[in-house]
Short mmCIF file of C-alpha atoms and ligand atoms in Angstrom, two decimals:
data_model
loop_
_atom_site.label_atom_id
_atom_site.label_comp_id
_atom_site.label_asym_id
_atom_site.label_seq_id
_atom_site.Cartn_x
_atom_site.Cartn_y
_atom_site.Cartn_z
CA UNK A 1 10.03 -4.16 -1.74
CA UNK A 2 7.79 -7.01 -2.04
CA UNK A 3 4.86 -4.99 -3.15
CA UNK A 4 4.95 -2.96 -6.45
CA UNK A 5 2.73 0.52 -5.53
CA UNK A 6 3.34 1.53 -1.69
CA UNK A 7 1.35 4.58 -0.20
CA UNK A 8 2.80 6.22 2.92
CA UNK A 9 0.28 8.45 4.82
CA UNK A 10 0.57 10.17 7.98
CA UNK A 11 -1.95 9.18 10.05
CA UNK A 12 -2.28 11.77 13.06
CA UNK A 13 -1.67 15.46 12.31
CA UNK A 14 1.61 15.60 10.65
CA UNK A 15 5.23 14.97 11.51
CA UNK A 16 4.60 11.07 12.48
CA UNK A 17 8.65 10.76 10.22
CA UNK A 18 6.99 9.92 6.68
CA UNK A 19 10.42 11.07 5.47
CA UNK A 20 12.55 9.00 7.09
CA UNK A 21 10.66 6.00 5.98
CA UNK A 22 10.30 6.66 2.64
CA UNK A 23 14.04 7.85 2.78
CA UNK A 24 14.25 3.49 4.10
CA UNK A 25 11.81 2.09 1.48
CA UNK A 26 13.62 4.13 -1.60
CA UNK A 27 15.89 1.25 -1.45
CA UNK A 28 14.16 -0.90 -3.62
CA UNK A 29 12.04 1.19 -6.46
CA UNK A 30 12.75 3.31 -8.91
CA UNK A 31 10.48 6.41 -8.25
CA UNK A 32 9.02 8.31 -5.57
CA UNK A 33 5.98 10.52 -5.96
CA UNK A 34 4.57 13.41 -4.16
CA UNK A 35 0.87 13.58 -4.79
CA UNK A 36 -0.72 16.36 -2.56
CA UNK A 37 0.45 19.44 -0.16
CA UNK A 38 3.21 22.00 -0.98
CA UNK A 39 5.82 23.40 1.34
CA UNK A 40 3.94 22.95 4.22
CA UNK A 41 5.51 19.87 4.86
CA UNK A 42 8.40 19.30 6.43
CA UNK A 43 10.45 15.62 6.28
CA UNK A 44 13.34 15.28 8.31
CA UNK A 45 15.65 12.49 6.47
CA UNK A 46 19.01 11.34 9.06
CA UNK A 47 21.66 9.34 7.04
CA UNK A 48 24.97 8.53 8.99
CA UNK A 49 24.16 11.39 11.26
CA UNK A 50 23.44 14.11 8.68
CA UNK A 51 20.45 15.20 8.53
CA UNK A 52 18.66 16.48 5.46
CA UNK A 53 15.02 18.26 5.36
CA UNK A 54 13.03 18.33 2.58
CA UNK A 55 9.64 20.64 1.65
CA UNK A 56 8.41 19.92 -1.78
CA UNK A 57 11.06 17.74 -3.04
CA UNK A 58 10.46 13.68 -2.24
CA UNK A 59 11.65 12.27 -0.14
CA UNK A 60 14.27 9.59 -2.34
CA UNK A 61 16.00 12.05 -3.33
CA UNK A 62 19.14 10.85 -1.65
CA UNK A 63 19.12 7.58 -3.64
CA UNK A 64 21.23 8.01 -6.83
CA UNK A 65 18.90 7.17 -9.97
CA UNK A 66 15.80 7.25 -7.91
CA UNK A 67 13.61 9.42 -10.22
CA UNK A 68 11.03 11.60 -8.35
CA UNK A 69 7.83 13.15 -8.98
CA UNK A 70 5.68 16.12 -7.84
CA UNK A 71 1.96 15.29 -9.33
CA UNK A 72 -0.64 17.77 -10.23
CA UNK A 73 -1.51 17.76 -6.92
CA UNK A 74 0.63 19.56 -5.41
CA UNK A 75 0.57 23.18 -4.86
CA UNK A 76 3.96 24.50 -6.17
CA UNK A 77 6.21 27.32 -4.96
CA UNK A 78 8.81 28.06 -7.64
CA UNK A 79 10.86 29.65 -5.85
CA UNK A 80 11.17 27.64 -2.51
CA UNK A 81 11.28 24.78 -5.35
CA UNK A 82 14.48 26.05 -6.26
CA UNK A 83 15.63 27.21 -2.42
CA UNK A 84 15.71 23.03 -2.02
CA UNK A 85 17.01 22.35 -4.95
CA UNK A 86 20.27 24.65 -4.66
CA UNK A 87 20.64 23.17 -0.61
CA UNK A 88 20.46 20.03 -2.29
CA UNK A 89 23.14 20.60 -5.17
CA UNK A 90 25.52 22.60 -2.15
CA UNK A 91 25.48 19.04 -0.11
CA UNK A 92 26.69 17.33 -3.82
CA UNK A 93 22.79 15.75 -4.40
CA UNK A 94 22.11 15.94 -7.91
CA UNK A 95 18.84 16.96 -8.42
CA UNK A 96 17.37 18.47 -12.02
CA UNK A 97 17.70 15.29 -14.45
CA UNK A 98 15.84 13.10 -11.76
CA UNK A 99 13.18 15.52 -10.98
CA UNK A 100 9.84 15.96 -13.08
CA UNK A 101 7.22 18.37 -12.43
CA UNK A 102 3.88 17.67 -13.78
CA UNK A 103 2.66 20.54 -15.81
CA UNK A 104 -1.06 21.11 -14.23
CA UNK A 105 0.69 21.76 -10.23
CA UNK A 106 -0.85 24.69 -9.21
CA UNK A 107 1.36 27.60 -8.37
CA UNK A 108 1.50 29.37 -5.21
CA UNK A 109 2.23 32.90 -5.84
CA UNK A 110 3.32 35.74 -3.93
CA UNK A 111 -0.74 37.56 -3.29
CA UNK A 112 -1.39 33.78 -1.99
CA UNK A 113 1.17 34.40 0.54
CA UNK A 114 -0.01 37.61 1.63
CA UNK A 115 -3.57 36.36 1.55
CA UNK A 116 -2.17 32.90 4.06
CA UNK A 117 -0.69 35.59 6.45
CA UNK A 118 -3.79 38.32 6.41
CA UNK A 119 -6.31 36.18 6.76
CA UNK A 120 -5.13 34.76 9.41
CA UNK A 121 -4.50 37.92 11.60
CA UNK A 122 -7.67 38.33 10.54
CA UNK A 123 -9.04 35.29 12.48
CA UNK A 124 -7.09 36.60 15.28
CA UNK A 125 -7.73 34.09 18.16
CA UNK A 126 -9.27 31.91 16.14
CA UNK A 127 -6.62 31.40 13.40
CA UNK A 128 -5.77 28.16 12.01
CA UNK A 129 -2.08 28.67 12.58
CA UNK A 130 -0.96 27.54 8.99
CA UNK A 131 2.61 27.58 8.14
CA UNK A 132 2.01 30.75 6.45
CA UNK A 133 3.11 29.04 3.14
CA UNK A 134 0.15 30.46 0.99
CA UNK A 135 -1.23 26.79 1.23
CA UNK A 136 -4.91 27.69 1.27
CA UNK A 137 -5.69 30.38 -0.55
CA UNK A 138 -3.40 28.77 -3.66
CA UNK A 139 -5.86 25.75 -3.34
CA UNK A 140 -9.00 27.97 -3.21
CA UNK A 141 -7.76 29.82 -6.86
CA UNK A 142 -7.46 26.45 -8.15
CA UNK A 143 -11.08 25.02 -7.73
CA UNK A 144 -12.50 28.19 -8.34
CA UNK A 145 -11.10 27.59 -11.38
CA UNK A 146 -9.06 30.67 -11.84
CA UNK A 147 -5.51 29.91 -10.57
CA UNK A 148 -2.22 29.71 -12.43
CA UNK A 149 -0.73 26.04 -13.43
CA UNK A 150 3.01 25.20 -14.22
CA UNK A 151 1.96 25.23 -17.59
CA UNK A 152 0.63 28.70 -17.81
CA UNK A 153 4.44 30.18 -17.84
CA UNK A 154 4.85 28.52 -21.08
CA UNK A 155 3.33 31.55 -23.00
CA UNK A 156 4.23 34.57 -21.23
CA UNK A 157 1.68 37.26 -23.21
CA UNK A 158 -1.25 35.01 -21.67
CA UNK A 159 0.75 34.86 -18.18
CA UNK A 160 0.87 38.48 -17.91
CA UNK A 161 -3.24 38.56 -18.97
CA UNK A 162 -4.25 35.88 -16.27
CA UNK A 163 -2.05 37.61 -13.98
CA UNK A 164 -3.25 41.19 -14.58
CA UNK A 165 -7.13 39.89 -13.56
CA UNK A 166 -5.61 37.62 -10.75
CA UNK A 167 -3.59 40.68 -8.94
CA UNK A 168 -7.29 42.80 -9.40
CA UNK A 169 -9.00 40.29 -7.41
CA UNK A 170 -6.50 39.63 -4.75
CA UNK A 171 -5.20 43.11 -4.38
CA UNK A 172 -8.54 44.34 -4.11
CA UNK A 173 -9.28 41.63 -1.36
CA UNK A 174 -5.61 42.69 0.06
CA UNK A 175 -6.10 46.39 0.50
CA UNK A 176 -9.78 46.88 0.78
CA UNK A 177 -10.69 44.30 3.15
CA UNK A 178 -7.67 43.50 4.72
CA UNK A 179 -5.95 46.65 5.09
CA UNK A 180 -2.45 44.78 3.83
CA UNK A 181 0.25 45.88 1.15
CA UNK A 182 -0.72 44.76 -2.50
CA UNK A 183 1.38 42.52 -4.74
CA UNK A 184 2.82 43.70 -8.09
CA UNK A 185 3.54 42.28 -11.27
CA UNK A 186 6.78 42.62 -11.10
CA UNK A 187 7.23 40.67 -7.84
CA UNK A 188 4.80 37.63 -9.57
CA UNK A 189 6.94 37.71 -12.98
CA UNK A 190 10.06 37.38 -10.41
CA UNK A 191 8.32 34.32 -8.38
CA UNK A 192 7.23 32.24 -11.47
CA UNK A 193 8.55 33.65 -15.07
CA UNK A 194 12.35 34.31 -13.56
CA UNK A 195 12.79 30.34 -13.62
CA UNK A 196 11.14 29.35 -16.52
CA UNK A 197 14.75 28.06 -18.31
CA UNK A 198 15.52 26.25 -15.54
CA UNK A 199 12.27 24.43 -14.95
CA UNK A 200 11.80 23.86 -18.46
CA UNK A 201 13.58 20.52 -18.89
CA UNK A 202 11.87 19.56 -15.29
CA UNK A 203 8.22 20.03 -16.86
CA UNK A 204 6.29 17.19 -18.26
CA UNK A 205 3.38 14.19 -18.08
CA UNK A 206 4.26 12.46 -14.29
CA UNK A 207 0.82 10.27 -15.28
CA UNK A 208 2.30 8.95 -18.26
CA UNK A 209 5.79 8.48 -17.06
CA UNK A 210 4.12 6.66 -13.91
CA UNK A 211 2.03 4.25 -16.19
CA UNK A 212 5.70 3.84 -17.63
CA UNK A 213 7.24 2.46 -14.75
CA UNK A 214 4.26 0.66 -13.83
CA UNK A 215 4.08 -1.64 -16.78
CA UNK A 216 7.70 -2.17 -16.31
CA UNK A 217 7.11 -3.69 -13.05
CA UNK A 218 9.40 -0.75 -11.20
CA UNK A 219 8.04 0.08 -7.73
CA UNK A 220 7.19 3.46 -6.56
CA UNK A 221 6.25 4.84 -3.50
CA UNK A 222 3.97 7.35 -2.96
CA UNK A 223 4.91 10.08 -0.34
CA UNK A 224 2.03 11.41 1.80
CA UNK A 225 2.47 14.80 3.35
CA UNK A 226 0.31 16.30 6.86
CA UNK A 227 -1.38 13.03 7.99
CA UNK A 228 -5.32 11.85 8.37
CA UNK A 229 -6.57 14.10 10.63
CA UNK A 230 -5.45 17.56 8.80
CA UNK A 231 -7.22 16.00 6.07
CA UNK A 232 -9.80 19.03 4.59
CA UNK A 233 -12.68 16.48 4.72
CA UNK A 234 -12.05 14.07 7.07
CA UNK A 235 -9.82 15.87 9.43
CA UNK A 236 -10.87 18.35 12.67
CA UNK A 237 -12.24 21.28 10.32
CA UNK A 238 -11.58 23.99 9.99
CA UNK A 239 -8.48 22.58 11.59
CA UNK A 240 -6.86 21.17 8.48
CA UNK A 241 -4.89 21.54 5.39
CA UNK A 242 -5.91 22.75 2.39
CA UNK A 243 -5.75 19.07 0.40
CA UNK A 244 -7.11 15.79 0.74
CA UNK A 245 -4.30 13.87 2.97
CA UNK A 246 -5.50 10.51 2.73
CA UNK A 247 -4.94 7.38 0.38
CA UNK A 248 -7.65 8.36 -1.78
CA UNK A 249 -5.66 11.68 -2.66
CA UNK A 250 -3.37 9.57 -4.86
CA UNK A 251 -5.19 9.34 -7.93
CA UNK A 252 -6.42 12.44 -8.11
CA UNK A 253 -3.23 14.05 -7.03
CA UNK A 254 -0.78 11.82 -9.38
CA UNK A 255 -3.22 10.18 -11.70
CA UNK A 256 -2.31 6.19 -10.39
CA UNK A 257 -5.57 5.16 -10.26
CA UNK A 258 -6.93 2.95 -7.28
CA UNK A 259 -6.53 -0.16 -8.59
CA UNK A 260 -2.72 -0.04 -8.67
CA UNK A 261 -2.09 0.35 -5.03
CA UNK A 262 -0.44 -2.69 -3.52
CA UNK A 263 0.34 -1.84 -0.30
CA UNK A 264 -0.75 1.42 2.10
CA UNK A 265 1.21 1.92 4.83
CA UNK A 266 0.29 4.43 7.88
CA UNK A 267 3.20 6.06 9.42
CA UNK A 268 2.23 6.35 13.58
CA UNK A 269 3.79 8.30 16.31
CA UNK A 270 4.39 6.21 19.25
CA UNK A 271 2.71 9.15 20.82
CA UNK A 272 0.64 12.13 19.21
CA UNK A 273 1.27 15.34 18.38
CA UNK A 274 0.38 18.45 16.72
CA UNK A 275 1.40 21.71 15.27
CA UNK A 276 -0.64 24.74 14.75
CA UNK A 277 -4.42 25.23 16.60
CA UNK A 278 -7.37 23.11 16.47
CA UNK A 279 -8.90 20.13 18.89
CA UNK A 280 -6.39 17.49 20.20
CA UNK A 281 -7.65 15.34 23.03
CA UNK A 282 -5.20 13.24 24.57
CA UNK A 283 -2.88 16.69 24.60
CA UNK A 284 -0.84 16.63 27.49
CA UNK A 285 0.00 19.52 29.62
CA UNK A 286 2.17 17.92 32.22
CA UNK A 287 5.67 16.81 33.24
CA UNK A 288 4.99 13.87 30.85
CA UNK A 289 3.94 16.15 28.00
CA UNK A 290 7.64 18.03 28.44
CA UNK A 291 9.10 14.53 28.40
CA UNK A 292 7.96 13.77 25.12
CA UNK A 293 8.35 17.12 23.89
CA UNK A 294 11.99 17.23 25.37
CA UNK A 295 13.18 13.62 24.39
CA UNK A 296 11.54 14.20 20.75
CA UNK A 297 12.91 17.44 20.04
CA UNK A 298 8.99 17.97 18.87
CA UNK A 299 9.84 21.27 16.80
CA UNK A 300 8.25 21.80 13.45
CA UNK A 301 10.45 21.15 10.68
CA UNK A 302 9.42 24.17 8.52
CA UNK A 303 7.71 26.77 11.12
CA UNK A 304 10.37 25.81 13.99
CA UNK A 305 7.40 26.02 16.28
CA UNK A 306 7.01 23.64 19.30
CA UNK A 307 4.95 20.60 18.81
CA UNK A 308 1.73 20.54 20.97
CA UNK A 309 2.63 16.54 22.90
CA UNK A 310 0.11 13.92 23.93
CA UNK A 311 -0.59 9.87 24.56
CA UNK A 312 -1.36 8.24 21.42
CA UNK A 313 -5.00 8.45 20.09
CA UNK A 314 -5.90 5.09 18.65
CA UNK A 315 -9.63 6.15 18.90
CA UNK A 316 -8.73 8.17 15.85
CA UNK A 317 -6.29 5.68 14.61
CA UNK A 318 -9.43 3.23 14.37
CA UNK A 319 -11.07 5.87 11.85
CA UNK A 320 -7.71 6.68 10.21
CA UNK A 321 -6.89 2.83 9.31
CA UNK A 322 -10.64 3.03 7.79
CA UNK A 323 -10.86 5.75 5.55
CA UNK A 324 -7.03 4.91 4.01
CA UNK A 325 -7.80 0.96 3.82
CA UNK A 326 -3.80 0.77 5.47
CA UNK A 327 -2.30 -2.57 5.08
CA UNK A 328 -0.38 -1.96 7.84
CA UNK A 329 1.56 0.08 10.44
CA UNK A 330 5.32 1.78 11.30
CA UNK A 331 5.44 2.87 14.55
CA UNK A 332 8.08 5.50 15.10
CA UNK A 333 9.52 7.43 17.79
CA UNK A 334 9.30 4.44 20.23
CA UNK A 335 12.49 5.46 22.09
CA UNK A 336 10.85 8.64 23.31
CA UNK A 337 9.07 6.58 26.03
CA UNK A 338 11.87 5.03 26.73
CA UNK A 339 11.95 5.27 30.84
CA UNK A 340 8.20 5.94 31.41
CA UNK A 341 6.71 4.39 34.35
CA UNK A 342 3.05 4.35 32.98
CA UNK A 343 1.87 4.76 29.19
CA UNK A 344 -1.71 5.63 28.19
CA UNK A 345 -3.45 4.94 24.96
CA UNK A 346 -7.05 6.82 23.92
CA UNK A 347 -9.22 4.07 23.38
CA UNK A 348 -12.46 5.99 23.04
CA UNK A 349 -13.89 9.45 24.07
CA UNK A 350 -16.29 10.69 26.36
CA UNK A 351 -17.94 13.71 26.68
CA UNK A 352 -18.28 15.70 29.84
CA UNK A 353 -20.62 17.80 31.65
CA UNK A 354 -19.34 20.64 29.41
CA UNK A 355 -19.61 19.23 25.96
CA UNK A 356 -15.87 18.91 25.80
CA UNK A 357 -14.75 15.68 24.33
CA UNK A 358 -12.17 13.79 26.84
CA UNK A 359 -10.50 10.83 26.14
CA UNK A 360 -11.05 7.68 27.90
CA UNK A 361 -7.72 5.57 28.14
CA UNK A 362 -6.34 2.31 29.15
CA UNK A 363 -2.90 1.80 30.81
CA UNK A 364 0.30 -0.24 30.02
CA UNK A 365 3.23 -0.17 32.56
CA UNK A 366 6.37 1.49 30.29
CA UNK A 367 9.73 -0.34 30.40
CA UNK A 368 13.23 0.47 32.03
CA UNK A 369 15.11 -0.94 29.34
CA UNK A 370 15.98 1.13 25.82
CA UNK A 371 14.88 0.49 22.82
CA UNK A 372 16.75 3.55 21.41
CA UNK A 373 18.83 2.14 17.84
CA UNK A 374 17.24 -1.31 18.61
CA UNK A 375 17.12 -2.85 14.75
CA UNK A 376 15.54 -6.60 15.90
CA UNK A 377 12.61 -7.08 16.97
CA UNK A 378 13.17 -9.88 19.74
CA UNK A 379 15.54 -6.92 21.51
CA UNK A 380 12.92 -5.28 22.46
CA UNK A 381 12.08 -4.96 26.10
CA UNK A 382 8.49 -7.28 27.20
CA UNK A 383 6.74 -4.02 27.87
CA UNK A 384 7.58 -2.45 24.65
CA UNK A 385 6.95 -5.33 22.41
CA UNK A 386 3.14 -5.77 24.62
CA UNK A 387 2.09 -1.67 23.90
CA UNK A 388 2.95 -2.78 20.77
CA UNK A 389 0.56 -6.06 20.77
CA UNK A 390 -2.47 -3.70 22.14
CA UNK A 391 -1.87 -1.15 19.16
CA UNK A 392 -2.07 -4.02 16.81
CA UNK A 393 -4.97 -5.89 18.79
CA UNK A 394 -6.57 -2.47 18.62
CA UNK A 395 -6.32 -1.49 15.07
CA UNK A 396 -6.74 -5.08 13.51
CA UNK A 397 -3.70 -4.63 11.14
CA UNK A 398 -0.08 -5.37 11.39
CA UNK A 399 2.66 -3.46 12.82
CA UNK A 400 5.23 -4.25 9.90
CA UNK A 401 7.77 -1.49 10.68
CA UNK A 402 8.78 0.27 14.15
CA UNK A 403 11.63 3.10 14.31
CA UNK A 404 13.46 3.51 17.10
CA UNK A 405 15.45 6.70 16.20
CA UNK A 406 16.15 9.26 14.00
CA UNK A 407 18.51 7.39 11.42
CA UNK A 408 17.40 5.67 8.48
CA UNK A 409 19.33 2.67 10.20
CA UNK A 410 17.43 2.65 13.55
CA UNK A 411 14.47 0.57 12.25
CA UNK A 412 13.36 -2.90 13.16
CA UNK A 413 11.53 -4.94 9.84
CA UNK A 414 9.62 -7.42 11.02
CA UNK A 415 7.57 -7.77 7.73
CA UNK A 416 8.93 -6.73 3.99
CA UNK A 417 6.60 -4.12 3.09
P1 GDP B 501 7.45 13.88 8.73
O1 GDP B 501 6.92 15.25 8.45
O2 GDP B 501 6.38 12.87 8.94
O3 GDP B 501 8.46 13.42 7.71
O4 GDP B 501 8.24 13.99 10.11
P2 GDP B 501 9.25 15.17 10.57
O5 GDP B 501 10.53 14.99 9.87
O6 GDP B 501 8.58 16.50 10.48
O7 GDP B 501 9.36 14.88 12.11
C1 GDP B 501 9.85 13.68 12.59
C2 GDP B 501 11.06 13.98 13.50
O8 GDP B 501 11.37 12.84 14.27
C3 GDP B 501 12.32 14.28 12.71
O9 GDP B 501 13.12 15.15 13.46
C4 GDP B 501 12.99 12.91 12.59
O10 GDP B 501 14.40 12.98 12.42
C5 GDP B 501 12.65 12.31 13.92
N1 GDP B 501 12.47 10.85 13.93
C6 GDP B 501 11.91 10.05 12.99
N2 GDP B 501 11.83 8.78 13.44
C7 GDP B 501 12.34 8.78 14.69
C8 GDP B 501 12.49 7.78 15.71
O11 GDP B 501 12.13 6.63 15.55
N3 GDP B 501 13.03 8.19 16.91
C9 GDP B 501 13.42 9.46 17.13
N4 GDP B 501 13.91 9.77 18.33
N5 GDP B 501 13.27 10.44 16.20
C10 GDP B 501 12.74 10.09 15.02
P1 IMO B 502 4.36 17.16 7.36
O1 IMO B 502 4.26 16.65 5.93
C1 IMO B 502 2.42 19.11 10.71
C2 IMO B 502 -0.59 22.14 9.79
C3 IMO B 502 -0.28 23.56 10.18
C4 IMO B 502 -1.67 24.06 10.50
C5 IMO B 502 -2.52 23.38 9.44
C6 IMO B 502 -2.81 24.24 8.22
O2 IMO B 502 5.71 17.63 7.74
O3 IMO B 502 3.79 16.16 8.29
P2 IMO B 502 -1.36 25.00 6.14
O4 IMO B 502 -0.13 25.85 6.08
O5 IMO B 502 -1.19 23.65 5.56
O6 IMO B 502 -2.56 25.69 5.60
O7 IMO B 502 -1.63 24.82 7.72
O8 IMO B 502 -1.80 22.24 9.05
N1 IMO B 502 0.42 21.49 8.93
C7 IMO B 502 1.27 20.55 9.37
N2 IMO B 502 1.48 20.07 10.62
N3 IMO B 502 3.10 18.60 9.67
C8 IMO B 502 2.88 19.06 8.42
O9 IMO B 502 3.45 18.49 7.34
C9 IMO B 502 1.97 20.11 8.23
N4 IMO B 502 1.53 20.80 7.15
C10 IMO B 502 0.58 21.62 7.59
O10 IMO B 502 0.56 23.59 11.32
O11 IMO B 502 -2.08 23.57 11.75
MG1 MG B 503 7.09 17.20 9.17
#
């Protein structure tokens, strides 16, 4: 990599293939850093046809002496932690001495869970449609202040104290108000406690071991999970994730301060899409909608849940290149329009005699040819390469990277990132 700090962010609502471009960029640095999210996320790595997919752990992992990072920003589930980590050791990954949890993650325990899934039948037809994960609720316990860290299993009598108020407060909210089954001790102890030899040698300072490779002048790259607009404060609340999703996530989330970014690099669907509820403009509900759906196997890769399909917003992109300061763009997925007559891209949005936001969009005849596994740039059919040109024109940064299928081989560099 020519730069020393990359960022990858998502910058739609998740799913844009963050993985397999970090999975690409590992190539060249010597760690790779989750800095916000949990197992919500879902990054779908293809390597000579196999395909890996990864939750909590980053995304290098499948680089030999990459070493790789989950900052205090992340919201940690011990035992899906360790779910990855044994699929990883079955496919002969080696995982433990290259992995290093920072001590302050939050932990998602089991009442968070409960409280994900109840709350939401709660909302009934208005429910977020979260991955169920325990996401929110485990961020909620840590800024009010109360919530466990990794840390906290290093002294068990204290553990079992915090825990003890913790399980009164949730199971009250758990059986009182939302008529559900409460959580025990026993089932907490088994979901944190259980693993505590095994993490042990995976717990320490990521800030100080990232200042480390910093002043070494080793790259890292910085793996963003959801994208932009599931961001909790700049995204389509309520909407969103439970974390911030956006560039300025990373300090807080890893403790890299601003300063030592070099390069921030938004990760764009060729089209748009969506999991879960919530507003989505340019959402297609046509023949064309079950193309892109079809072609892009648009499935979630943790709920299994289809993915909501649309033309690509760039009215949001505008916003989204904006709040992350992005150096510049990877388009992926450009094969899925591969045989379109007609594409559309949301320029702006209008709102009708109902209030309801529509999208107002310009067209670009599609393209006949493929650019399926296309890996130069010039290969690219006329009408590709100019829906390409308006992206750029219309964002005012460059498309460095474009990814014309799943494998981490089926990418065109036109730019060293
Ligand atoms: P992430 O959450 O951003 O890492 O993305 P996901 O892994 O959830 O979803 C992206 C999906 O698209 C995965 O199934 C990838 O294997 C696949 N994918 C990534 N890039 C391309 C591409 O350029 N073309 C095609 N056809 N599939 C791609
Ligand atoms: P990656 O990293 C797509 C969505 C959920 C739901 C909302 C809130 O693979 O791009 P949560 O469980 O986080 O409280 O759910 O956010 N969501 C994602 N959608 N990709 C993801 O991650 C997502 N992570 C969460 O579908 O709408
Ligand atoms: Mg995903």
């Amino acid at each position: 990599m020519k730069h020393q700090n990359v960022v990858v962010i998502g910058t739609h609502w998740g799913d844009e293939g963050k993985g397999k471009i970090v999975d690409l960029l590992t190539d060249s640095v010597a760690g790779v850093v989750r800095f916000q999210g949990g197992h919500n996320a879902g990054h779908t790595l293809v390597v000579d046809g196999k395909k890996t997919v990864l939750h909590l752990i980053p995304s290098g992992i499948l680089h030999a002496d990459v070493r790789c990072f989950i900052g205090n920003g992340v919201v940690l589930s011990i035992p899906d932690l360790f779910k990855e980590i044994y699929e990883l050791e079955e496919a002969g990954v080696e995982v433990r001495n290259r992995l290093l949890l920072s001590l302050d993650c939050p932990l998602i325990m089991p009442y968070h869970i409960a409280l994900d899934q109840s709350v939401e039948r709660e909302r009934g037809n208005q429910k977020i449609g979260t991955t169920g994960r325990g996401i929110g609720p485990a961020y909620e316990d840590k800024v009010g202040r109360r919530g466990l860290r990794l840390r906290d299993l290093l002294d068990e009598a204290q553990l079992r104290f915090k825990l003890d108020g913790l399980l009164k407060q949730h199971n009250f909210m758990l059986e009182q108000y939302y008529g559900a089954e409460p959580v025990t001790l026993d089932a907490c102890m088994a979901a944190s406690i259980a693993f505590l030899e095994a993490l042990k040698p995976m717990m320490g300072d990521v800030l100080a071991e990232l200042s480390q490779l910093r002043r070494a002048g080793k790259g890292v790259l910085f793996e963003g999970a959801q994208g932009a607009l599931l961001d909790i404060d700049h995204g389509t609340y309520p909407f969103v994730t439970s974390s911030n999703t956006t560039a300025g996530a990373i300090s807080s989330g890893c403790g890299v301060g601003p300063r030592y970014l070099d390069y921030i690099l938004g990760i764009t669907k060729a089209y748009t899409t969506r999991v879960g509820e919530g507003p989505f403009p340019t959402e297609l509900h046509d023949q064309t909608g079950r193309h892109l759906a079809d072609k892009g196997h648009e499935f979630g890769a943790t709920t299994g849940r289809p993915r909501r399909c649309g033309w690509l917003d760039v009215c949001a992109l505008q916003r989204v290149v904006e709040m992350n300061s992005l150096t510049g763009l990877c388009i992926t997925k450009l094969d899925v329009l591969d045989g379109l007559d007609s594409i559309a891209i949301c320029v702006d949005y209008q709102e009708d005699n109902d209030g309801a936001i529509k999208p107002v969009y310009e067209h670009l005849p599609g393209w006949q040819g493929k650019t399926a596994s296309i890996k130069v740039y010039q290969e690219l059919p006329d009408n590709a390469r100019a829906y390409l040109d308006r992206i750029e024109a219309l964002c005012g940064i460059p498309i460095d990277l474009i990814s014309t299928g799943p494998d981490r081989s089926e990418t065109i560099v036109r730019r060293a990132i």
